């Protein structure tokens, strides 16, 4: 083990988000003290506020899960927010982590950092070998900068900062707003509403042909804790399931689990995005981690969570 979490003060930055809240749940199983701070107390885009909070609280370890995130339409519509907010959040936290003597930091990125036409499954070394997918290049550029920041502090200051790149995540606490969500929560919500309303069809964006890989957020949190304890190196690590399916196949699975028996139509005015982004899971498997929640089980559990949430009543 490279880093022992026992007895440590561990800050989960972004604890209200889907990934951050999964990390907080997962860390209950570790004998550490979890620190969180609300947005009203500390604006993570404000450098002096972040520096002051970290100097006072002195976390030993940091999971950097705070980010402005969104689906294909939100990314495409708000490029300035996705680039600026994410650059500021990660730069402030990583620099303040160095200043305040944080022992270990895990930065969380995204599979969209890779070139649009990267060879599949995508290995970690494909980073910066080709042009990005235009619909989310703003977010991708910010996340690439985050990886490089972690590497730069390791190189210049010997900081034990690492980066994990999760694939498309889903699970409890996801954003189910149809204009800003990712595909999985959107399909759950659409199929549920169509079933209740007795609609003849649901509308899927794009052709349904792009392929995506999905990982339950609890598996992602488990992987990040594993990396925090057992990984210490420059290169980022892919966190994925190693399997993908087409958006149409996913739609059929969601409809089956929700119990919607109608048709599927396509809104071709919406973008497909990158044709495929299956990440290689070889590196993380070699580090002794693999996922434990199947897509079918994870989806069924997420649908149960959705039905008890406010989103299902709107
Ligand atoms: P991406 O992985 O960055 O492209 O983000 P998304 O999860 O938003 O989209 C994945 C794929 O699902 C894209 O090809 C979308 O066009 C497609 N898709 C189909 N229906 C929907 C929908 O209702 N919402 C979203 N966000 N994507 C959809």
mmCIF file of C-alpha atoms and ligand atoms in Angstrom:
data_model
loop_
_atom_site.group_PDB
_atom_site.id
_atom_site.type_symbol
_atom_site.label_atom_id
_atom_site.label_comp_id
_atom_site.label_asym_id
_atom_site.label_seq_id
_atom_site.Cartn_x
_atom_site.Cartn_y
_atom_site.Cartn_z
ATOM 1 C CA UNK A 1 0.000 0.000 0.000
ATOM 2 C CA UNK A 2 1.373 3.430 -0.902
ATOM 3 C CA UNK A 3 -0.979 5.518 1.224
ATOM 4 C CA UNK A 4 -2.826 4.606 4.394
ATOM 5 C CA UNK A 5 -6.118 6.485 4.822
ATOM 6 C CA UNK A 6 -6.566 5.417 8.442
ATOM 7 C CA UNK A 7 -6.770 8.358 10.821
ATOM 8 C CA UNK A 8 -6.437 10.852 7.950
ATOM 9 C CA UNK A 9 -8.466 14.011 7.337
ATOM 10 C CA UNK A 10 -9.864 13.455 3.852
ATOM 11 C CA UNK A 11 -11.504 16.296 1.945
ATOM 12 C CA UNK A 12 -14.075 15.344 -0.683
ATOM 13 C CA UNK A 13 -14.276 18.451 -2.865
ATOM 14 C CA UNK A 14 -17.633 18.370 -4.635
ATOM 15 C CA UNK A 15 -19.423 16.254 -2.017
ATOM 16 C CA UNK A 16 -22.905 17.297 -3.179
ATOM 17 C CA UNK A 17 -22.356 15.922 -6.680
ATOM 18 C CA UNK A 18 -23.016 12.375 -7.853
ATOM 19 C CA UNK A 19 -19.353 11.308 -7.604
ATOM 20 C CA UNK A 20 -18.569 13.277 -4.460
ATOM 21 C CA UNK A 21 -21.553 11.865 -2.580
ATOM 22 C CA UNK A 22 -20.578 8.337 -3.666
ATOM 23 C CA UNK A 23 -17.064 8.996 -2.344
ATOM 24 C CA UNK A 24 -18.459 10.170 0.990
ATOM 25 C CA UNK A 25 -20.549 6.951 1.194
ATOM 26 C CA UNK A 26 -17.537 4.807 0.261
ATOM 27 C CA UNK A 27 -15.211 6.500 2.756
ATOM 28 C CA UNK A 28 -17.515 5.472 5.614
ATOM 29 C CA UNK A 29 -15.827 2.079 5.320
ATOM 30 C CA UNK A 30 -12.386 3.615 5.910
ATOM 31 C CA UNK A 31 -11.252 4.751 9.343
ATOM 32 C CA UNK A 32 -10.755 8.327 8.231
ATOM 33 C CA UNK A 33 -12.350 11.684 8.957
ATOM 34 C CA UNK A 34 -14.248 13.049 5.958
ATOM 35 C CA UNK A 35 -14.201 16.823 5.451
ATOM 36 C CA UNK A 36 -16.715 18.681 3.290
ATOM 37 C CA UNK A 37 -17.461 22.343 2.721
ATOM 38 C CA UNK A 38 -20.582 23.904 1.233
ATOM 39 C CA UNK A 39 -20.662 26.165 -1.799
ATOM 40 C CA UNK A 40 -21.948 29.077 0.310
ATOM 41 C CA UNK A 41 -18.988 28.763 2.688
ATOM 42 C CA UNK A 42 -16.277 28.428 0.019
ATOM 43 C CA UNK A 43 -16.616 29.259 -3.665
ATOM 44 C CA UNK A 44 -14.086 26.871 -5.221
ATOM 45 C CA UNK A 45 -13.540 29.345 -8.082
ATOM 46 C CA UNK A 46 -12.222 31.876 -5.542
ATOM 47 C CA UNK A 47 -8.504 31.339 -5.025
ATOM 48 C CA UNK A 48 -8.166 33.168 -1.705
ATOM 49 C CA UNK A 49 -11.225 31.426 -0.227
ATOM 50 C CA UNK A 50 -9.830 27.999 -1.186
ATOM 51 C CA UNK A 51 -6.350 28.836 0.142
ATOM 52 C CA UNK A 52 -7.758 30.122 3.445
ATOM 53 C CA UNK A 53 -10.057 27.125 3.978
ATOM 54 C CA UNK A 54 -7.336 24.599 3.225
ATOM 55 C CA UNK A 55 -4.778 26.399 5.401
ATOM 56 C CA UNK A 56 -7.279 26.273 8.269
ATOM 57 C CA UNK A 57 -8.652 22.755 7.814
ATOM 58 C CA UNK A 58 -5.368 21.109 6.775
ATOM 59 C CA UNK A 59 -6.689 18.029 4.992
ATOM 60 C CA UNK A 60 -4.179 15.178 4.657
ATOM 61 C CA UNK A 61 -5.770 13.839 1.479
ATOM 62 C CA UNK A 62 -8.059 15.313 -1.183
ATOM 63 C CA UNK A 63 -10.450 13.778 -3.703
ATOM 64 C CA UNK A 64 -10.960 16.481 -6.326
ATOM 65 C CA UNK A 65 -14.451 15.575 -7.532
ATOM 66 C CA UNK A 66 -15.752 19.148 -7.797
ATOM 67 C CA UNK A 67 -16.529 20.171 -11.366
ATOM 68 C CA UNK A 68 -19.089 21.763 -13.609
ATOM 69 C CA UNK A 69 -20.499 18.797 -15.506
ATOM 70 C CA UNK A 70 -23.240 18.179 -18.027
ATOM 71 C CA UNK A 71 -24.374 16.222 -21.050
ATOM 72 C CA UNK A 72 -23.697 16.787 -24.718
ATOM 73 C CA UNK A 73 -26.095 19.742 -25.131
ATOM 74 C CA UNK A 74 -25.003 21.585 -21.970
ATOM 75 C CA UNK A 75 -21.332 21.207 -22.958
ATOM 76 C CA UNK A 76 -22.022 22.500 -26.433
ATOM 77 C CA UNK A 77 -24.165 25.422 -25.205
ATOM 78 C CA UNK A 78 -22.056 26.793 -22.334
ATOM 79 C CA UNK A 79 -18.412 26.467 -23.447
ATOM 80 C CA UNK A 80 -17.173 29.390 -21.346
ATOM 81 C CA UNK A 81 -18.651 27.987 -18.132
ATOM 82 C CA UNK A 82 -17.315 24.498 -18.775
ATOM 83 C CA UNK A 83 -13.801 25.747 -19.514
ATOM 84 C CA UNK A 84 -13.453 28.592 -16.996
ATOM 85 C CA UNK A 85 -15.219 27.039 -14.004
ATOM 86 C CA UNK A 86 -13.338 23.765 -14.275
ATOM 87 C CA UNK A 87 -9.941 25.423 -14.799
ATOM 88 C CA UNK A 88 -10.457 27.644 -11.764
ATOM 89 C CA UNK A 89 -11.723 24.884 -9.470
ATOM 90 C CA UNK A 90 -8.879 22.466 -10.220
ATOM 91 C CA UNK A 91 -6.123 25.099 -10.315
ATOM 92 C CA UNK A 92 -7.200 26.581 -6.972
ATOM 93 C CA UNK A 93 -7.494 23.233 -5.228
ATOM 94 C CA UNK A 94 -4.291 21.694 -6.600
ATOM 95 C CA UNK A 95 -2.186 24.790 -5.856
ATOM 96 C CA UNK A 96 -3.689 25.173 -2.368
ATOM 97 C CA UNK A 97 -3.109 21.453 -1.743
ATOM 98 C CA UNK A 98 0.591 21.987 -2.443
ATOM 99 C CA UNK A 99 0.735 25.096 -0.224
ATOM 100 C CA UNK A 100 -1.045 23.472 2.696
ATOM 101 C CA UNK A 101 1.030 20.287 2.574
ATOM 102 C CA UNK A 102 -1.587 17.787 1.392
ATOM 103 C CA UNK A 103 0.022 14.318 1.367
ATOM 104 C CA UNK A 104 -2.070 12.793 -1.407
ATOM 105 C CA UNK A 105 -4.529 14.136 -3.969
ATOM 106 C CA UNK A 106 -6.662 12.318 -6.517
ATOM 107 C CA UNK A 107 -7.925 14.463 -9.394
ATOM 108 C CA UNK A 108 -10.969 13.174 -11.266
ATOM 109 C CA UNK A 109 -11.262 13.773 -15.006
ATOM 110 C CA UNK A 110 -13.292 12.223 -17.774
ATOM 111 C CA UNK A 111 -13.008 9.923 -20.781
ATOM 112 C CA UNK A 112 -13.666 12.911 -23.072
ATOM 113 C CA UNK A 113 -9.996 13.942 -22.650
ATOM 114 C CA UNK A 114 -9.092 11.496 -25.436
ATOM 115 C CA UNK A 115 -8.999 12.255 -29.166
ATOM 116 C CA UNK A 116 -12.313 11.857 -30.990
ATOM 117 C CA UNK A 117 -10.910 9.112 -33.213
ATOM 118 C CA UNK A 118 -8.622 7.428 -30.683
ATOM 119 C CA UNK A 119 -8.002 3.745 -31.268
ATOM 120 C CA UNK A 120 -10.415 1.620 -29.178
ATOM 121 C CA UNK A 121 -10.248 0.520 -26.438
ATOM 122 C CA UNK A 122 -8.507 3.762 -25.514
ATOM 123 C CA UNK A 123 -5.250 3.358 -23.644
ATOM 124 C CA UNK A 124 -3.958 6.049 -21.297
ATOM 125 C CA UNK A 125 -1.076 6.928 -23.642
ATOM 126 C CA UNK A 126 -3.544 8.146 -26.327
ATOM 127 C CA UNK A 127 -3.830 11.453 -24.488
ATOM 128 C CA UNK A 128 -2.913 14.409 -26.738
ATOM 129 C CA UNK A 129 -2.411 12.288 -29.857
ATOM 130 C CA UNK A 130 -5.254 13.824 -31.890
ATOM 131 C CA UNK A 131 -8.072 16.363 -32.153
ATOM 132 C CA UNK A 132 -10.862 16.348 -29.550
ATOM 133 C CA UNK A 133 -14.601 15.863 -30.014
ATOM 134 C CA UNK A 134 -15.890 19.433 -30.647
ATOM 135 C CA UNK A 135 -19.098 19.138 -28.538
ATOM 136 C CA UNK A 136 -17.122 18.774 -25.317
ATOM 137 C CA UNK A 137 -13.659 20.057 -26.096
ATOM 138 C CA UNK A 138 -14.016 22.906 -23.566
ATOM 139 C CA UNK A 139 -14.587 20.505 -20.714
ATOM 140 C CA UNK A 140 -11.920 18.160 -22.096
ATOM 141 C CA UNK A 141 -9.296 20.929 -22.286
ATOM 142 C CA UNK A 142 -9.992 21.851 -18.658
ATOM 143 C CA UNK A 143 -9.666 18.219 -17.568
ATOM 144 C CA UNK A 144 -6.434 17.745 -19.540
ATOM 145 C CA UNK A 145 -5.089 20.858 -17.775
ATOM 146 C CA UNK A 146 -6.014 19.236 -14.450
ATOM 147 C CA UNK A 147 -4.034 16.087 -15.293
ATOM 148 C CA UNK A 148 -1.076 18.224 -16.317
ATOM 149 C CA UNK A 149 -1.291 20.294 -13.121
ATOM 150 C CA UNK A 150 -1.182 17.164 -10.988
ATOM 151 C CA UNK A 151 1.826 15.940 -13.007
ATOM 152 C CA UNK A 152 3.567 19.322 -12.828
ATOM 153 C CA UNK A 153 3.303 19.481 -9.030
ATOM 154 C CA UNK A 154 4.600 15.904 -8.838
ATOM 155 C CA UNK A 155 7.544 16.773 -11.114
ATOM 156 C CA UNK A 156 8.467 20.151 -9.634
ATOM 157 C CA UNK A 157 7.512 19.673 -5.986
ATOM 158 C CA UNK A 158 7.399 15.902 -5.521
ATOM 159 C CA UNK A 159 3.702 16.034 -4.571
ATOM 160 C CA UNK A 160 1.892 12.679 -4.515
ATOM 161 C CA UNK A 161 -0.896 13.877 -6.818
ATOM 162 C CA UNK A 162 -2.594 11.337 -9.119
ATOM 163 C CA UNK A 163 -5.409 11.441 -11.682
ATOM 164 C CA UNK A 164 -8.302 9.053 -12.337
ATOM 165 C CA UNK A 165 -10.303 9.227 -15.599
ATOM 166 C CA UNK A 166 -13.783 7.776 -15.116
ATOM 167 C CA UNK A 167 -15.900 6.744 -18.074
ATOM 168 C CA UNK A 168 -19.575 7.857 -18.377
ATOM 169 C CA UNK A 169 -20.959 7.488 -14.866
ATOM 170 C CA UNK A 170 -24.515 6.956 -13.663
ATOM 171 C CA UNK A 171 -26.286 6.218 -10.401
ATOM 172 C CA UNK A 172 -28.134 7.804 -7.476
ATOM 173 C CA UNK A 173 -27.739 11.577 -7.267
ATOM 174 C CA UNK A 174 -27.439 12.000 -11.036
ATOM 175 C CA UNK A 175 -28.827 15.060 -12.817
ATOM 176 C CA UNK A 176 -32.176 14.180 -14.418
ATOM 177 C CA UNK A 177 -32.795 17.584 -16.024
ATOM 178 C CA UNK A 178 -33.409 16.802 -19.688
ATOM 179 C CA UNK A 179 -31.597 19.875 -21.013
ATOM 180 C CA UNK A 180 -28.371 19.383 -19.095
ATOM 181 C CA UNK A 181 -28.212 15.679 -18.190
ATOM 182 C CA UNK A 182 -26.233 12.831 -19.683
ATOM 183 C CA UNK A 183 -27.937 10.161 -21.728
ATOM 184 C CA UNK A 184 -28.650 7.565 -19.022
ATOM 185 C CA UNK A 185 -30.718 9.765 -16.647
ATOM 186 C CA UNK A 186 -32.453 11.329 -19.667
ATOM 187 C CA UNK A 187 -33.564 7.932 -20.961
ATOM 188 C CA UNK A 188 -34.769 6.817 -17.512
ATOM 189 C CA UNK A 189 -36.820 9.962 -17.117
ATOM 190 C CA UNK A 190 -38.242 9.874 -20.648
ATOM 191 C CA UNK A 191 -39.205 6.192 -20.461
ATOM 192 C CA UNK A 192 -40.786 6.641 -17.019
ATOM 193 C CA UNK A 193 -42.834 9.673 -18.117
ATOM 194 C CA UNK A 194 -43.916 7.944 -21.341
ATOM 195 C CA UNK A 195 -45.069 4.887 -19.386
ATOM 196 C CA UNK A 196 -47.120 6.995 -16.944
ATOM 197 C CA UNK A 197 -48.626 9.170 -19.703
ATOM 198 C CA UNK A 198 -49.344 6.231 -21.998
ATOM 199 C CA UNK A 199 -47.292 7.890 -24.781
ATOM 200 C CA UNK A 200 -46.742 5.852 -27.941
ATOM 201 C CA UNK A 201 -42.998 6.645 -28.193
ATOM 202 C CA UNK A 202 -39.940 8.201 -26.609
ATOM 203 C CA UNK A 203 -37.533 10.445 -28.488
ATOM 204 C CA UNK A 204 -33.827 9.660 -28.471
ATOM 205 C CA UNK A 205 -31.296 12.296 -29.542
ATOM 206 C CA UNK A 206 -29.177 11.578 -32.598
ATOM 207 C CA UNK A 207 -28.964 8.317 -34.528
ATOM 208 C CA UNK A 208 -28.657 5.988 -31.521
ATOM 209 C CA UNK A 209 -25.576 4.475 -33.186
ATOM 210 C CA UNK A 210 -22.796 6.000 -31.006
ATOM 211 C CA UNK A 211 -21.381 3.573 -28.476
ATOM 212 C CA UNK A 212 -20.783 4.461 -24.847
ATOM 213 C CA UNK A 213 -19.298 2.722 -21.834
ATOM 214 C CA UNK A 214 -21.000 3.100 -18.444
ATOM 215 C CA UNK A 215 -19.879 2.628 -14.865
ATOM 216 C CA UNK A 216 -21.964 2.815 -11.695
ATOM 217 C CA UNK A 217 -20.818 5.724 -9.529
ATOM 218 C CA UNK A 218 -20.296 3.443 -6.490
ATOM 219 C CA UNK A 219 -17.820 1.404 -8.543
ATOM 220 C CA UNK A 220 -16.102 4.656 -9.522
ATOM 221 C CA UNK A 221 -15.820 5.759 -5.881
ATOM 222 C CA UNK A 222 -14.408 2.351 -4.947
ATOM 223 C CA UNK A 223 -11.835 2.607 -7.752
ATOM 224 C CA UNK A 224 -10.764 6.100 -6.647
ATOM 225 C CA UNK A 225 -10.239 4.926 -3.058
ATOM 226 C CA UNK A 226 -8.251 1.975 -4.402
ATOM 227 C CA UNK A 227 -6.041 4.292 -6.472
ATOM 228 C CA UNK A 228 -5.611 6.694 -3.559
ATOM 229 C CA UNK A 229 -4.258 3.840 -1.468
ATOM 230 C CA UNK A 230 -2.329 1.842 -4.061
ATOM 231 C CA UNK A 231 -1.270 4.078 -6.943
ATOM 232 C CA UNK A 232 1.401 6.736 -7.043
ATOM 233 C CA UNK A 233 2.662 7.781 -10.474
ATOM 234 C CA UNK A 234 2.549 10.418 -13.220
ATOM 235 C CA UNK A 235 0.189 8.797 -15.650
ATOM 236 C CA UNK A 236 -3.579 9.097 -15.172
ATOM 237 C CA UNK A 237 -5.555 5.859 -14.835
ATOM 238 C CA UNK A 238 -8.725 4.956 -16.748
ATOM 239 C CA UNK A 239 -11.659 3.954 -14.547
ATOM 240 C CA UNK A 240 -14.166 2.009 -16.591
ATOM 241 C CA UNK A 241 -16.108 -1.204 -17.005
ATOM 242 C CA UNK A 242 -14.311 -2.219 -20.208
ATOM 243 C CA UNK A 243 -17.632 -2.810 -22.024
ATOM 244 C CA UNK A 244 -19.777 -0.565 -24.205
ATOM 245 C CA UNK A 245 -23.088 -0.649 -26.059
ATOM 246 C CA UNK A 246 -24.935 1.532 -28.568
ATOM 247 C CA UNK A 247 -27.290 4.267 -27.371
ATOM 248 C CA UNK A 248 -30.112 2.282 -29.008
ATOM 249 C CA UNK A 249 -29.173 -0.870 -27.083
ATOM 250 C CA UNK A 250 -29.059 1.198 -23.910
ATOM 251 C CA UNK A 251 -32.486 2.673 -24.727
ATOM 252 C CA UNK A 252 -33.952 -0.806 -25.118
ATOM 253 C CA UNK A 253 -32.492 -1.918 -21.800
ATOM 254 C CA UNK A 254 -33.844 1.183 -20.019
ATOM 255 C CA UNK A 255 -37.309 0.692 -21.590
ATOM 256 C CA UNK A 256 -37.329 -2.954 -20.501
ATOM 257 C CA UNK A 257 -36.372 -2.145 -16.890
ATOM 258 C CA UNK A 258 -38.799 0.781 -16.673
ATOM 259 C CA UNK A 259 -41.568 -1.260 -18.312
ATOM 260 C CA UNK A 260 -42.211 1.077 -21.258
ATOM 261 C CA UNK A 261 -43.355 -0.912 -24.269
ATOM 262 C CA UNK A 262 -43.751 1.865 -26.864
ATOM 263 C CA UNK A 263 -41.602 2.816 -29.838
ATOM 264 C CA UNK A 264 -38.309 4.731 -30.075
ATOM 265 C CA UNK A 265 -37.937 7.668 -32.466
ATOM 266 C CA UNK A 266 -34.920 9.868 -33.203
ATOM 267 C CA UNK A 267 -34.352 13.622 -33.035
ATOM 268 C CA UNK A 268 -31.678 14.015 -35.690
ATOM 269 C CA UNK A 269 -31.297 17.743 -34.986
ATOM 270 C CA UNK A 270 -29.379 16.750 -31.826
ATOM 271 C CA UNK A 271 -25.673 15.803 -32.027
ATOM 272 C CA UNK A 272 -24.307 12.255 -31.841
ATOM 273 C CA UNK A 273 -21.004 13.402 -30.394
ATOM 274 C CA UNK A 274 -18.019 11.101 -30.566
ATOM 275 C CA UNK A 275 -18.800 7.772 -32.299
ATOM 276 C CA UNK A 276 -17.237 5.615 -29.592
ATOM 277 C CA UNK A 277 -15.228 6.047 -26.390
ATOM 278 C CA UNK A 278 -14.480 2.707 -24.843
ATOM 279 C CA UNK A 279 -11.543 3.001 -22.492
ATOM 280 C CA UNK A 280 -9.042 0.262 -21.919
ATOM 281 C CA UNK A 281 -9.471 -1.119 -18.394
ATOM 282 C CA UNK A 282 -6.195 -3.024 -18.532
ATOM 283 C CA UNK A 283 -4.162 -0.659 -16.404
ATOM 284 C CA UNK A 284 -6.605 -0.483 -13.492
ATOM 285 C CA UNK A 285 -7.189 -4.250 -13.613
ATOM 286 C CA UNK A 286 -3.446 -4.679 -13.420
ATOM 287 C CA UNK A 287 -3.550 -2.544 -10.284
ATOM 288 C CA UNK A 288 -5.951 -5.042 -8.726
ATOM 289 C CA UNK A 289 -9.326 -3.363 -9.236
ATOM 290 C CA UNK A 290 -12.391 -4.359 -11.255
ATOM 291 C CA UNK A 291 -16.033 -3.230 -11.118
ATOM 292 C CA UNK A 292 -18.664 -5.201 -9.226
ATOM 293 C CA UNK A 293 -21.999 -3.688 -10.355
ATOM 294 C CA UNK A 294 -23.428 -4.916 -13.685
ATOM 295 C CA UNK A 295 -25.149 -2.443 -15.992
ATOM 296 C CA UNK A 296 -28.511 -4.179 -15.553
ATOM 297 C CA UNK A 297 -28.323 -4.192 -11.725
ATOM 298 C CA UNK A 298 -26.963 -0.652 -11.574
ATOM 299 C CA UNK A 299 -29.695 0.636 -13.876
ATOM 300 C CA UNK A 300 -32.452 -1.104 -11.889
ATOM 301 C CA UNK A 301 -31.092 0.395 -8.658
ATOM 302 C CA UNK A 302 -30.824 3.857 -10.239
ATOM 303 C CA UNK A 303 -34.416 3.618 -11.479
ATOM 304 C CA UNK A 304 -35.567 2.817 -7.922
ATOM 305 C CA UNK A 305 -33.664 5.889 -6.679
ATOM 306 C CA UNK A 306 -35.210 8.021 -9.436
ATOM 307 C CA UNK A 307 -38.763 6.903 -8.530
ATOM 308 C CA UNK A 308 -38.268 8.079 -4.961
ATOM 309 C CA UNK A 309 -36.718 11.404 -6.031
ATOM 310 C CA UNK A 310 -38.409 14.707 -6.807
ATOM 311 C CA UNK A 311 -37.479 14.345 -10.486
ATOM 312 C CA UNK A 312 -40.029 11.553 -11.017
ATOM 313 C CA UNK A 313 -42.844 13.841 -9.802
ATOM 314 C CA UNK A 314 -42.146 16.724 -12.182
HETATM 315 P P1 LIG B 1 -21.352 12.372 -24.289
HETATM 316 O O1 LIG B 1 -20.964 10.984 -23.842
HETATM 317 O O2 LIG B 1 -20.393 13.424 -23.896
HETATM 318 O O3 LIG B 1 -21.669 12.409 -25.767
HETATM 319 O O4 LIG B 1 -22.673 12.795 -23.462
HETATM 320 P P2 LIG B 1 -24.193 12.320 -23.333
HETATM 321 O O5 LIG B 1 -24.306 11.290 -22.260
HETATM 322 O O6 LIG B 1 -24.979 13.589 -23.126
HETATM 323 O O7 LIG B 1 -24.628 11.697 -24.733
HETATM 324 C C1 LIG B 1 -24.246 10.409 -25.139
HETATM 325 C C2 LIG B 1 -24.983 10.024 -26.414
HETATM 326 O O8 LIG B 1 -26.364 9.789 -26.118
HETATM 327 C C3 LIG B 1 -24.964 11.064 -27.540
HETATM 328 O O9 LIG B 1 -24.823 10.387 -28.769
HETATM 329 C C4 LIG B 1 -26.360 11.680 -27.437
HETATM 330 O O10 LIG B 1 -26.804 12.254 -28.642
HETATM 331 C C5 LIG B 1 -27.163 10.447 -27.071
HETATM 332 N N1 LIG B 1 -28.497 10.729 -26.500
HETATM 333 C C6 LIG B 1 -29.665 10.155 -26.925
HETATM 334 N N2 LIG B 1 -30.713 10.647 -26.251
HETATM 335 C C7 LIG B 1 -30.202 11.541 -25.351
HETATM 336 C C8 LIG B 1 -30.805 12.375 -24.376
HETATM 337 O O11 LIG B 1 -32.035 12.415 -24.187
HETATM 338 N N3 LIG B 1 -29.951 13.153 -23.615
HETATM 339 C C9 LIG B 1 -28.592 13.123 -23.797
HETATM 340 N N4 LIG B 1 -27.827 13.900 -23.012
HETATM 341 N N5 LIG B 1 -28.004 12.376 -24.746
HETATM 342 C C10 LIG B 1 -28.799 11.586 -25.511
#
